[in-house]
Each structure stands twice: as structure tokens, then as C-alpha cells.
PDB file of C-alpha atoms in Angstrom:
ATOM      1  CA  GLN A   1      86.427 107.201 104.231  1.00  0.00           C
ATOM      2  CA  VAL A   2      90.292 106.293 104.774  1.00  0.00           C
ATOM      3  CA  GLN A   3      92.162 106.057 101.613  1.00  0.00           C
ATOM      4  CA  LEU A   4      95.933 105.613 101.247  1.00  0.00           C
ATOM      5  CA  VAL A   5      96.944 106.197  97.660  1.00  0.00           C
ATOM      6  CA  GLU A   6     100.127 104.962  96.246  1.00  0.00           C
ATOM      7  CA  SER A   7     102.403 106.177  93.288  1.00  0.00           C
ATOM      8  CA  GLY A   8     106.067 105.515  92.069  1.00  0.00           C
ATOM      9  CA  GLY A   9     106.003 101.720  91.947  1.00  0.00           C
ATOM     10  CA  GLY A  10     107.378 100.401  88.605  1.00  0.00           C
ATOM     11  CA  LEU A  11     109.974  98.655  86.399  1.00  0.00           C
ATOM     12  CA  VAL A  12     113.918  99.504  87.612  1.00  0.00           C
ATOM     13  CA  GLN A  13     117.119  98.111  86.425  1.00  0.00           C
ATOM     14  CA  ALA A  14     119.620  96.314  89.143  1.00  0.00           C
ATOM     15  CA  GLY A  15     121.438  99.319  90.917  1.00  0.00           C
ATOM     16  CA  GLY A  16     118.586 101.790  90.001  1.00  0.00           C
ATOM     17  CA  SER A  17     116.356 103.989  92.684  1.00  0.00           C
ATOM     18  CA  LEU A  18     112.965 104.808  92.888  1.00  0.00           C
ATOM     19  CA  ARG A  19     110.527 106.555  95.426  1.00  0.00           C
ATOM     20  CA  LEU A  20     107.207 105.456  96.326  1.00  0.00           C
ATOM     21  CA  SER A  21     104.609 107.701  97.823  1.00  0.00           C
ATOM     22  CA  CYS A  22     101.585 107.141  99.847  1.00  0.00           C
ATOM     23  CA  ALA A  23      99.134 109.821 100.295  1.00  0.00           C
ATOM     24  CA  ALA A  24      96.649 109.196 103.141  1.00  0.00           C
ATOM     25  CA  SER A  25      93.143 110.834 103.792  1.00  0.00           C
ATOM     26  CA  GLY A  26      90.208 110.388 106.318  1.00  0.00           C
ATOM     27  CA  ILE A  27      93.129 109.664 109.197  1.00  0.00           C
ATOM     28  CA  ARG A  28      94.625 112.289 111.946  1.00  0.00           C
ATOM     29  CA  PHE A  29      98.221 111.578 110.003  1.00  0.00           C
ATOM     30  CA  SER A  30     100.117 112.622 112.705  1.00  0.00           C
ATOM     31  CA  ILE A  31      99.120 110.342 115.358  1.00  0.00           C
ATOM     32  CA  TYR A  32      99.374 107.078 113.103  1.00  0.00           C
ATOM     33  CA  ALA A  33     102.697 105.015 112.913  1.00  0.00           C
ATOM     34  CA  MET A  34     103.319 104.753 109.194  1.00  0.00           C
ATOM     35  CA  ALA A  35     104.919 101.537 107.517  1.00  0.00           C
ATOM     36  CA  TRP A  36     105.965  99.863 104.273  1.00  0.00           C
ATOM     37  CA  TYR A  37     105.470  96.008 103.430  1.00  0.00           C
ATOM     38  CA  ARG A  38     106.139  94.361 100.721  1.00  0.00           C
ATOM     39  CA  GLN A  39     105.298  90.537  99.802  1.00  0.00           C
ATOM     40  CA  ALA A  40     106.764  88.355  97.064  1.00  0.00           C
ATOM     41  CA  PRO A  41     104.909  85.639  95.348  1.00  0.00           C
ATOM     42  CA  GLY A  42     105.252  82.456  97.943  1.00  0.00           C
ATOM     43  CA  LYS A  43     106.490  84.609 100.688  1.00  0.00           C
ATOM     44  CA  GLN A  44     105.048  86.100 103.759  1.00  0.00           C
ATOM     45  CA  ARG A  45     104.459  89.743 104.049  1.00  0.00           C
ATOM     46  CA  GLU A  46     107.493  91.048 105.453  1.00  0.00           C
ATOM     47  CA  LEU A  47     108.032  94.877 107.487  1.00  0.00           C
ATOM     48  CA  VAL A  48     110.266  96.994 105.196  1.00  0.00           C
ATOM     49  CA  ALA A  49     110.239  99.875 107.135  1.00  0.00           C
ATOM     50  CA  LEU A  50     108.539 102.030 109.866  1.00  0.00           C
ATOM     51  CA  ILE A  51     108.234 105.317 110.992  1.00  0.00           C
ATOM     52  CA  SER A  52     106.414 106.416 114.300  1.00  0.00           C
ATOM     53  CA  SER A  53     104.271 109.090 115.015  1.00  0.00           C
ATOM     54  CA  GLY A  54     107.099 110.598 116.696  1.00  0.00           C
ATOM     55  CA  SER A  55     109.466 110.359 113.267  1.00  0.00           C
ATOM     56  CA  SER A  56     111.519 106.923 115.042  1.00  0.00           C
ATOM     57  CA  THR A  57     112.252 104.562 112.245  1.00  0.00           C
ATOM     58  CA  ASN A  58     113.017 100.767 112.054  1.00  0.00           C
ATOM     59  CA  TYR A  59     114.478  98.835 109.139  1.00  0.00           C
ATOM     60  CA  ALA A  60     114.484  95.428 108.168  1.00  0.00           C
ATOM     61  CA  ASP A  61     118.107  94.280 107.604  1.00  0.00           C
ATOM     62  CA  SER A  62     117.701  93.395 104.440  1.00  0.00           C
ATOM     63  CA  VAL A  63     117.346  96.935 103.445  1.00  0.00           C
ATOM     64  CA  LYS A  64     119.439  98.985 106.063  1.00  0.00           C
ATOM     65  CA  GLY A  65     121.532 101.429 104.320  1.00  0.00           C
ATOM     66  CA  ARG A  66     119.773 101.356 101.037  1.00  0.00           C
ATOM     67  CA  PHE A  67     116.219 102.634 101.780  1.00  0.00           C
ATOM     68  CA  THR A  68     114.641 105.516 103.555  1.00  0.00           C
ATOM     69  CA  ILE A  69     111.459 106.113 105.341  1.00  0.00           C
ATOM     70  CA  SER A  70     110.182 109.888 105.824  1.00  0.00           C
ATOM     71  CA  ARG A  71     106.983 111.025 106.554  1.00  0.00           C
ATOM     72  CA  ASP A  72     105.280 114.792 105.996  1.00  0.00           C
ATOM     73  CA  ASN A  73     102.713 115.416 108.429  1.00  0.00           C
ATOM     74  CA  ALA A  74     101.326 118.546 106.262  1.00  0.00           C
ATOM     75  CA  LYS A  75     101.163 116.532 103.046  1.00  0.00           C
ATOM     76  CA  ASN A  76      99.634 113.415 104.787  1.00  0.00           C
ATOM     77  CA  THR A  77     102.037 111.224 103.226  1.00  0.00           C
ATOM     78  CA  VAL A  78     104.912 108.851 103.878  1.00  0.00           C
ATOM     79  CA  TYR A  79     107.833 108.262 101.245  1.00  0.00           C
ATOM     80  CA  LEU A  80     109.880 105.262 100.448  1.00  0.00           C
ATOM     81  CA  GLN A  81     113.123 106.261  99.053  1.00  0.00           C
ATOM     82  CA  MET A  82     114.786 102.896  97.140  1.00  0.00           C
ATOM     83  CA  ASN A  83     118.673 103.019  96.473  1.00  0.00           C
ATOM     84  CA  SER A  84     120.711 100.239  94.797  1.00  0.00           C
ATOM     85  CA  LEU A  85     118.293  98.017  94.163  1.00  0.00           C
ATOM     86  CA  ASN A  86     118.365  94.288  93.308  1.00  0.00           C
ATOM     87  CA  PRO A  87     116.130  91.834  91.998  1.00  0.00           C
ATOM     88  CA  GLU A  88     115.300  90.173  95.408  1.00  0.00           C
ATOM     89  CA  ASP A  89     113.757  93.415  96.209  1.00  0.00           C
ATOM     90  CA  THR A  90     110.787  92.714  93.766  1.00  0.00           C
ATOM     91  CA  ALA A  91     107.399  92.443  95.337  1.00  0.00           C
ATOM     92  CA  VAL A  92     104.382  94.016  95.908  1.00  0.00           C
ATOM     93  CA  TYR A  93     104.853  96.931  98.262  1.00  0.00           C
ATOM     94  CA  TYR A  94     101.892  97.993 100.545  1.00  0.00           C
ATOM     95  CA  CYS A  95     101.680 101.388 102.662  1.00  0.00           C
ATOM     96  CA  ASN A  96     100.426 100.802 106.173  1.00  0.00           C
ATOM     97  CA  ALA A  97      98.559 103.399 108.778  1.00  0.00           C
ATOM     98  CA  ARG A  98      98.067 102.219 112.051  1.00  0.00           C
ATOM     99  CA  VAL A  99      97.611 103.386 115.984  1.00  0.00           C
ATOM    100  CA  VAL A 100      99.865 100.779 118.462  1.00  0.00           C
ATOM    101  CA  LEU A 101      97.619  98.747 120.248  1.00  0.00           C
ATOM    102  CA  SER A 102      94.591  99.564 118.390  1.00  0.00           C
ATOM    103  CA  THR A 103      92.691  96.731 116.455  1.00  0.00           C
ATOM    104  CA  THR A 104      90.415  98.839 114.444  1.00  0.00           C
ATOM    105  CA  MET A 105      92.632 101.952 113.772  1.00  0.00           C
ATOM    106  CA  ASN A 106      94.735 100.210 110.908  1.00  0.00           C
ATOM    107  CA  TYR A 107      94.689 100.738 107.327  1.00  0.00           C
ATOM    108  CA  TRP A 108      96.153  99.338 103.832  1.00  0.00           C
ATOM    109  CA  GLY A 109      97.030 100.600 100.862  1.00  0.00           C
ATOM    110  CA  GLN A 110      96.372  98.989  97.486  1.00  0.00           C
ATOM    111  CA  GLY A 111      99.907  97.904  96.828  1.00  0.00           C
ATOM    112  CA  THR A 112     101.890  98.511  94.090  1.00  0.00           C
ATOM    113  CA  GLN A 113     104.446  96.322  92.145  1.00  0.00           C
ATOM    114  CA  VAL A 114     108.391  97.391  92.254  1.00  0.00           C
ATOM    115  CA  THR A 115     110.233  94.782  89.763  1.00  0.00           C
ATOM    116  CA  VAL A 116     113.704  95.069  89.885  1.00  0.00           C
ATOM    117  CA  SER A 117     115.638  93.623  86.344  1.00  0.00           C
ATOM    118  CA  SER A 118     118.747  91.898  86.298  1.00  0.00           C
TER     119      SER A 118
END
């Protein structure tokens, strides 16, 4: 079966950094676009960062210059380096794997809590 296993979340002070990891199994990792989403209480889930199968990247305006998404196809892992964190970054962060334009090849991780204290 397909599994996306996340790690690296936790509690950090404003201005600090965290590095999230998402290890995928059960998929041909190299053909998937990988993304990080987040959802804060009372808000819609939003796309934070995406890296395509060709390693092009896109970021939400709110995180540009602070967050970096990367992938290691040899390890079937996607990362999100988060720097200069602020309390508005507090949310549950989700890893997503999908083949574009596919309704079936689309998978989610369990989510990991990131809390940034002021």
C-alpha cells in the first residue's frame, strides 16, 4: 500500500527553523509531483509549496523567501525547510503526492503539527 510518513514537526519559537520530511513508499516516486499543504483552525487547507517531477518549484506568497521545498528521488523523500517562522505559520502540515490530472494517483500523509510561539 501507499504510505507517506512525515517527521520533523514540533514547537519552535518565532524566528526559528524547522525541517519537515516526508518519506514515500508504494509509489514510483520520481513521476509524482510532491507538495506541502497546511491547515490552521477555522481556515481552508492551502498549498504552501510544490515541487514537480522535473523539480520546478512554486510557493505561496506568504512563505516565499523563507521556505524551501526539495526532493531526493534516491530516498523517495520530500523536504520542507522552514526558516524565520512566525506564529501565523502555526498549522497542521500535510504531505501530498500526485500525478497531475489524475483522480486516483493522489495521496496524503497523516499531517504533522507545527506550532510557532510568539
